[in-house]
CSV table of C-alpha atoms in Angstrom, one decimal:
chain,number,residue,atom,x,y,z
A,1,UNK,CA,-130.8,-4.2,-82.2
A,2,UNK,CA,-133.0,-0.9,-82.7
A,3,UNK,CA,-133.5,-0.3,-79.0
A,4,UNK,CA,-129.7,-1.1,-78.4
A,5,UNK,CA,-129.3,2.5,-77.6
A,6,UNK,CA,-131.9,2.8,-75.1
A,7,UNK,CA,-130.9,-0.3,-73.4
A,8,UNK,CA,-127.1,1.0,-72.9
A,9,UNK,CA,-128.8,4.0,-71.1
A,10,UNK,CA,-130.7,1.6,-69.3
A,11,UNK,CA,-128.2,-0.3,-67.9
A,12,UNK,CA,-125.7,2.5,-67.3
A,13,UNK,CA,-128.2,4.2,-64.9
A,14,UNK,CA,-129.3,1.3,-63.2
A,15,UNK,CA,-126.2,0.4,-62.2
A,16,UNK,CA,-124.6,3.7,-62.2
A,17,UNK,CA,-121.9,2.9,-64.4
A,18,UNK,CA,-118.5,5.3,-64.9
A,19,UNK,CA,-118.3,3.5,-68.9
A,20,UNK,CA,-119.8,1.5,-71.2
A,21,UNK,CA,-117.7,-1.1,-73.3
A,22,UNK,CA,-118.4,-2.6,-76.5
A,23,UNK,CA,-117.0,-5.6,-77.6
A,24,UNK,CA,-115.8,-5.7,-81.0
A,25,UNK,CA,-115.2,-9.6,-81.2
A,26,UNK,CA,-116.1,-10.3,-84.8
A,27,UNK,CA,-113.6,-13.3,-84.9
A,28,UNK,CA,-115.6,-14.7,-81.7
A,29,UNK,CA,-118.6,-14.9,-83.2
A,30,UNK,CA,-117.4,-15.8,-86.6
A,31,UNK,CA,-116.3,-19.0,-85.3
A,32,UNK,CA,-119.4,-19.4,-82.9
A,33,UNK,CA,-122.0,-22.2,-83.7
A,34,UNK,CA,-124.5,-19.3,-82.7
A,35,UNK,CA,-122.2,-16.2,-83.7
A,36,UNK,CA,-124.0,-13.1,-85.3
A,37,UNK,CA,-121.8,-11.4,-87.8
A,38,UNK,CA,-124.4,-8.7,-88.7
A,39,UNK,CA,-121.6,-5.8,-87.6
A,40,UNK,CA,-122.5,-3.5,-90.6
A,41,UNK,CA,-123.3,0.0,-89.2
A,42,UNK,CA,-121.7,-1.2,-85.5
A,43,UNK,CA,-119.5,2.2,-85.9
A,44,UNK,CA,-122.3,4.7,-86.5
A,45,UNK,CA,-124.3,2.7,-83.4
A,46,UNK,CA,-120.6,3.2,-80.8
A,47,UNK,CA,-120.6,6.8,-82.7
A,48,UNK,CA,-124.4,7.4,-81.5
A,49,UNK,CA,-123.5,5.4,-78.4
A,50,UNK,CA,-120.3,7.8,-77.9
A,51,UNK,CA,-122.5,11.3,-78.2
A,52,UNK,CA,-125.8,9.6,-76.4
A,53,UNK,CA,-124.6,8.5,-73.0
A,54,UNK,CA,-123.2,10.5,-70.1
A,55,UNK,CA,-120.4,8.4,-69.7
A,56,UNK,CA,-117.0,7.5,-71.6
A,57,UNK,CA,-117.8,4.7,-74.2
A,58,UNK,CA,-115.1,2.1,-74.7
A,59,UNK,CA,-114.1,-0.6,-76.8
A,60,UNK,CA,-112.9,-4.1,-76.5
A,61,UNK,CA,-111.5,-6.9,-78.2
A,62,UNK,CA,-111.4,-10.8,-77.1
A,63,UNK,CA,-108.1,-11.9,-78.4
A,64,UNK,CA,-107.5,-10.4,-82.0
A,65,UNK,CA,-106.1,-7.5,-81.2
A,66,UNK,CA,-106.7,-3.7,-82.4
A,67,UNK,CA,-105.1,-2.2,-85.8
A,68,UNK,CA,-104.4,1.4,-85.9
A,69,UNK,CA,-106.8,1.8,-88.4
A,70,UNK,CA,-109.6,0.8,-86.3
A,71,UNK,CA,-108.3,2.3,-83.8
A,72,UNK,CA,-108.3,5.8,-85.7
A,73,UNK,CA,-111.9,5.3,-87.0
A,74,UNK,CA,-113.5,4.5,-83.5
A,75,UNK,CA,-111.8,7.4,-81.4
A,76,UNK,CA,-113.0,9.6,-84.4
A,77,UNK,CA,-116.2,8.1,-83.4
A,78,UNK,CA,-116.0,9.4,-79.6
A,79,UNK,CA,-114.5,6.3,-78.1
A,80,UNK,CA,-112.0,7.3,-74.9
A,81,UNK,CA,-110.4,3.7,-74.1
A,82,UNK,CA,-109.7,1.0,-76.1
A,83,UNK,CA,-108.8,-2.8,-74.2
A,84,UNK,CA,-106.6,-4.5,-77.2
A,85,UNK,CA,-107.2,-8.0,-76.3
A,86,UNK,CA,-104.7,-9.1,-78.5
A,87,UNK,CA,-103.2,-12.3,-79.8
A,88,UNK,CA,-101.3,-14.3,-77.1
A,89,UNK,CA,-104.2,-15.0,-74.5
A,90,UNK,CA,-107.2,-17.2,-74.5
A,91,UNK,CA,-108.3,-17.7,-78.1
A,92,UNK,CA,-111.7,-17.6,-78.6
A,93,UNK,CA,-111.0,-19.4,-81.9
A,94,UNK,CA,-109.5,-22.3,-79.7
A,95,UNK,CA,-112.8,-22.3,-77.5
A,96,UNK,CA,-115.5,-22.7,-80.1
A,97,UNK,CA,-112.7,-25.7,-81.5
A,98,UNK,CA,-113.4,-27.8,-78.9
A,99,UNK,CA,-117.3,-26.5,-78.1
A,100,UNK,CA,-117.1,-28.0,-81.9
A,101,UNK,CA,-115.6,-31.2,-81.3
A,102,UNK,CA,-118.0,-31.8,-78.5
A,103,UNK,CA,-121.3,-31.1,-80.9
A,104,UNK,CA,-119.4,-33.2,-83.1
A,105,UNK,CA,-119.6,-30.3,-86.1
A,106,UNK,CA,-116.5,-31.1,-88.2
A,107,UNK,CA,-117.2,-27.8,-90.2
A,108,UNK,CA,-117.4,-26.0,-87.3
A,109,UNK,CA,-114.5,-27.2,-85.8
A,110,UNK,CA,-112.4,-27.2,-88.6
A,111,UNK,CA,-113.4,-23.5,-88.6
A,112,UNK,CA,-112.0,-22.8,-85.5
A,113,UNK,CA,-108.8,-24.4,-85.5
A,114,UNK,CA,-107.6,-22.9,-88.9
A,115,UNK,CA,-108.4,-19.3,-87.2
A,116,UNK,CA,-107.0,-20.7,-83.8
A,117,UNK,CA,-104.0,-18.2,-84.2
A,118,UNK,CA,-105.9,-15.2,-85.7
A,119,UNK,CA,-104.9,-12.0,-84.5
A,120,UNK,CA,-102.6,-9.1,-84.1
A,121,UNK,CA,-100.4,-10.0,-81.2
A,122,UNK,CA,-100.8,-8.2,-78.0
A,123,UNK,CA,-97.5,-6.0,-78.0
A,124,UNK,CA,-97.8,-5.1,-82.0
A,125,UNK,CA,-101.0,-3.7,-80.8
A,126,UNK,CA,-100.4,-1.5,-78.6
A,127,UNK,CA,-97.5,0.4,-80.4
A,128,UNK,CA,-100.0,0.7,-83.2
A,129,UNK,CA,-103.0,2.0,-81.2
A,130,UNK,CA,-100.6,4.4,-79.6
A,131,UNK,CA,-98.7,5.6,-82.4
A,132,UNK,CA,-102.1,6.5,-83.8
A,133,UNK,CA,-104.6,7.9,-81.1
A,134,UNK,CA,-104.9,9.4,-77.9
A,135,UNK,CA,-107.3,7.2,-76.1
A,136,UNK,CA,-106.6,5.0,-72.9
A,137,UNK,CA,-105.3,2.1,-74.0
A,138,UNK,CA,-105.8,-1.0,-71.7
A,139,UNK,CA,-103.2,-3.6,-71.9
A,140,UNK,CA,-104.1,-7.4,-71.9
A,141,UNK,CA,-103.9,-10.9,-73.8
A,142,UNK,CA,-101.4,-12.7,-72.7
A,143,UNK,CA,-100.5,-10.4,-69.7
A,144,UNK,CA,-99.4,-12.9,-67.0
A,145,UNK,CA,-97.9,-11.0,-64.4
A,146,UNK,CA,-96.2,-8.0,-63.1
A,147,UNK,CA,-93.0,-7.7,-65.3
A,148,UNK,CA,-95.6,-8.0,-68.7
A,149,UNK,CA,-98.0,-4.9,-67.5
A,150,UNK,CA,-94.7,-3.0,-67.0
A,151,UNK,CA,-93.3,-3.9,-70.6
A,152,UNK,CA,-97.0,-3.4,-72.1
A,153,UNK,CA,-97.0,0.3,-70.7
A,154,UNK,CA,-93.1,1.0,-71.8
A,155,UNK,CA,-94.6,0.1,-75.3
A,156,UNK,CA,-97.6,3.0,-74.8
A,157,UNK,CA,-100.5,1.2,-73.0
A,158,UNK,CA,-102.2,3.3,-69.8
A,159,UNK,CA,-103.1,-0.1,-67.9
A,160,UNK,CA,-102.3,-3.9,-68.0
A,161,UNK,CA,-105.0,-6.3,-67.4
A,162,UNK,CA,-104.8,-10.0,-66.5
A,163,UNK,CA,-107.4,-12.7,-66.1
A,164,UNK,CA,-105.5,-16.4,-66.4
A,165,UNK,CA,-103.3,-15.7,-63.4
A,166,UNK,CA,-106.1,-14.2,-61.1
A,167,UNK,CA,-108.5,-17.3,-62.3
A,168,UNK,CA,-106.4,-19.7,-61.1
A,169,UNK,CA,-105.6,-18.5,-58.1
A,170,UNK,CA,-109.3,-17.5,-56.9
A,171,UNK,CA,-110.3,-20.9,-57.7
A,172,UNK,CA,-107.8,-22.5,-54.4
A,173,UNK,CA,-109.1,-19.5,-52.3
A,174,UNK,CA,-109.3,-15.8,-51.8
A,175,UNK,CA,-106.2,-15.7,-49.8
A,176,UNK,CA,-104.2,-17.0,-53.0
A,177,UNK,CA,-105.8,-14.6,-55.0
A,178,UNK,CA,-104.5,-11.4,-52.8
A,179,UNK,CA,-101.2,-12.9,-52.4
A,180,UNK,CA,-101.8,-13.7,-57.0
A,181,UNK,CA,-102.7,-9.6,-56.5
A,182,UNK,CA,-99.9,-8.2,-54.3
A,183,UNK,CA,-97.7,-10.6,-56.4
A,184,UNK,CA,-97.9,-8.5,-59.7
A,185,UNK,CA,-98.0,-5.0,-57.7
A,186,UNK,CA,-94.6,-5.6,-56.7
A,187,UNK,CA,-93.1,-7.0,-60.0
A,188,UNK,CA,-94.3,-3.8,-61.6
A,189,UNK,CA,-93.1,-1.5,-58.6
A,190,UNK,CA,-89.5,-3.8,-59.4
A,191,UNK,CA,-89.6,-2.9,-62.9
A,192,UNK,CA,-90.1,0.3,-62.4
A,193,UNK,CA,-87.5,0.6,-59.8
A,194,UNK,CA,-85.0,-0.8,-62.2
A,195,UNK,CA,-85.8,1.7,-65.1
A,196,UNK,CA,-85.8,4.4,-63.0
A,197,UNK,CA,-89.1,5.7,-63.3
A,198,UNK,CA,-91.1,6.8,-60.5
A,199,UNK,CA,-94.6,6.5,-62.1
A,200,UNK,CA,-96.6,5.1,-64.7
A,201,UNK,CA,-95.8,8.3,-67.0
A,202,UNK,CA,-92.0,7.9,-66.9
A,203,UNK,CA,-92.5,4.4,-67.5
A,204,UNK,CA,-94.8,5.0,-70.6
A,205,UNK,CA,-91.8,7.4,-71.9
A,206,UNK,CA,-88.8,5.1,-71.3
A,207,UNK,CA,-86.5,4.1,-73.2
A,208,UNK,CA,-87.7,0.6,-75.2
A,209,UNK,CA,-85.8,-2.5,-77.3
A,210,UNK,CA,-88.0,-3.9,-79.7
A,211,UNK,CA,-86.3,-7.0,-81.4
A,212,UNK,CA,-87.8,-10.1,-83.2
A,213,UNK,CA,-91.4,-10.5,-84.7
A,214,UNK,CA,-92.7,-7.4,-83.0
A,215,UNK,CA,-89.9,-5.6,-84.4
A,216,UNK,CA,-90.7,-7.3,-87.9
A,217,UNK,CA,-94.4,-6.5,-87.7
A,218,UNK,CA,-93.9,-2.9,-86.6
A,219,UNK,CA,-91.2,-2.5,-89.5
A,220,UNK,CA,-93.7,-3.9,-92.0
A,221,UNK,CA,-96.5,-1.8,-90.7
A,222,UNK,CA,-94.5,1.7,-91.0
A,223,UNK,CA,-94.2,2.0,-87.1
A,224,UNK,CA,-90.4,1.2,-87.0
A,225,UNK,CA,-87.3,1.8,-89.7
């Protein structure tokens, strides 16, 4: 929207924001019933965005996963973290299915089920967004506990972030979900006690075993020999 800009500045100051983050979901709302798939110009409004706001402006997927290339292009645009979403979580593609099936929109649902498994998986993505930029890269899609955010920032990712887990656990009680929380902090402190590394920089720069379809998809993409 034209006043998209002015709105981002609104709602950074009025809630005194440290970021702003941009969803870039375009297999989400191709899919939707009510999607909007009018993304032409979206990088020159996150480049404006990027250069405009007093704060780091960051971007997002919702289950698809980042390329390198798109990577590249938005950190040339000013972007300083990038959440890869990728495949291997909740599909968005598998949501608007079933919305589908309720409304009883065979079109729509056939839509969604063919693109259920869309995506560039979650660890793929993160070798190539850190093989190709120097943003923060958060880690998630997929990530279900502490053991996974170790792996995901031995592959190059900054953070790990996990929803599924942490949902489930809230929903019994708030106890649960501290004990869901303390839980993953000490399966990463583990995994990083039996690597050897004694922070999250070490662990980004340990030593790594890629096998299987990663290992295929990085080969195909020019990441591995």
């Amino acid at each position: 929207k034209e006043d998209g800009i002015e709105r981002a500045k609104s709602a950074v100051e009025m809630i005194k924001a440290d970021g702003l983050l941009v969803h870039l979901n375009a297999l989400q709302e191709s899919v939707q019933f009510e999607g909007q798939t009018r993304f032409s110009g979206a990088l020159a409004r996150i480049r404006e965005l990027a250069f405009t706001l007093s704060v780091p402006v960051l971007v997002k997927e919702t289950g698809a996963g980042i390329s390198r290339e798109t990577a590249v292009s938005v950190e040339k645009a000013g972007v300083k973290g990038i959440d890869i979403a990728g495949l291997g979580g909740t599909s968005w593609a598998a949501v608007e299915y079933h919305r589908a099936k309720q409304r009883r929109n065979a079109r729509q649902a056939r839509l969604g089920l063919t693109f259920w498994d869309w995506g560039i998986p979650t660890a793929a993505s993160i070798v190539e967004v850190a093989r190709s930029t120097r943003v923060k890269i958060f880690a998630s899609g997929g990530v279900r506990n502490g053991l996974h955010v170790a792996k995901a920032i031995a592959l190059g990712a900054h953070y790990g972030g996990l929803a599924t887990p942490l949902l489930k656990s809230v929903s019994k009680s708030g106890r649960e979900a501290k004990e869901s929380l303390l839980s993953v902090i000490e399966e990463l402190r583990t995994g990083m006690f039996l690597t050897g590394t004694r922070n999250l920089d070490q662990l980004r720069k340990c030593p790594v075993v890629i096998t299987g379809k990663t290992r295929e998809w990085l080969i195909a993409r020019g990441l591995l020999s």
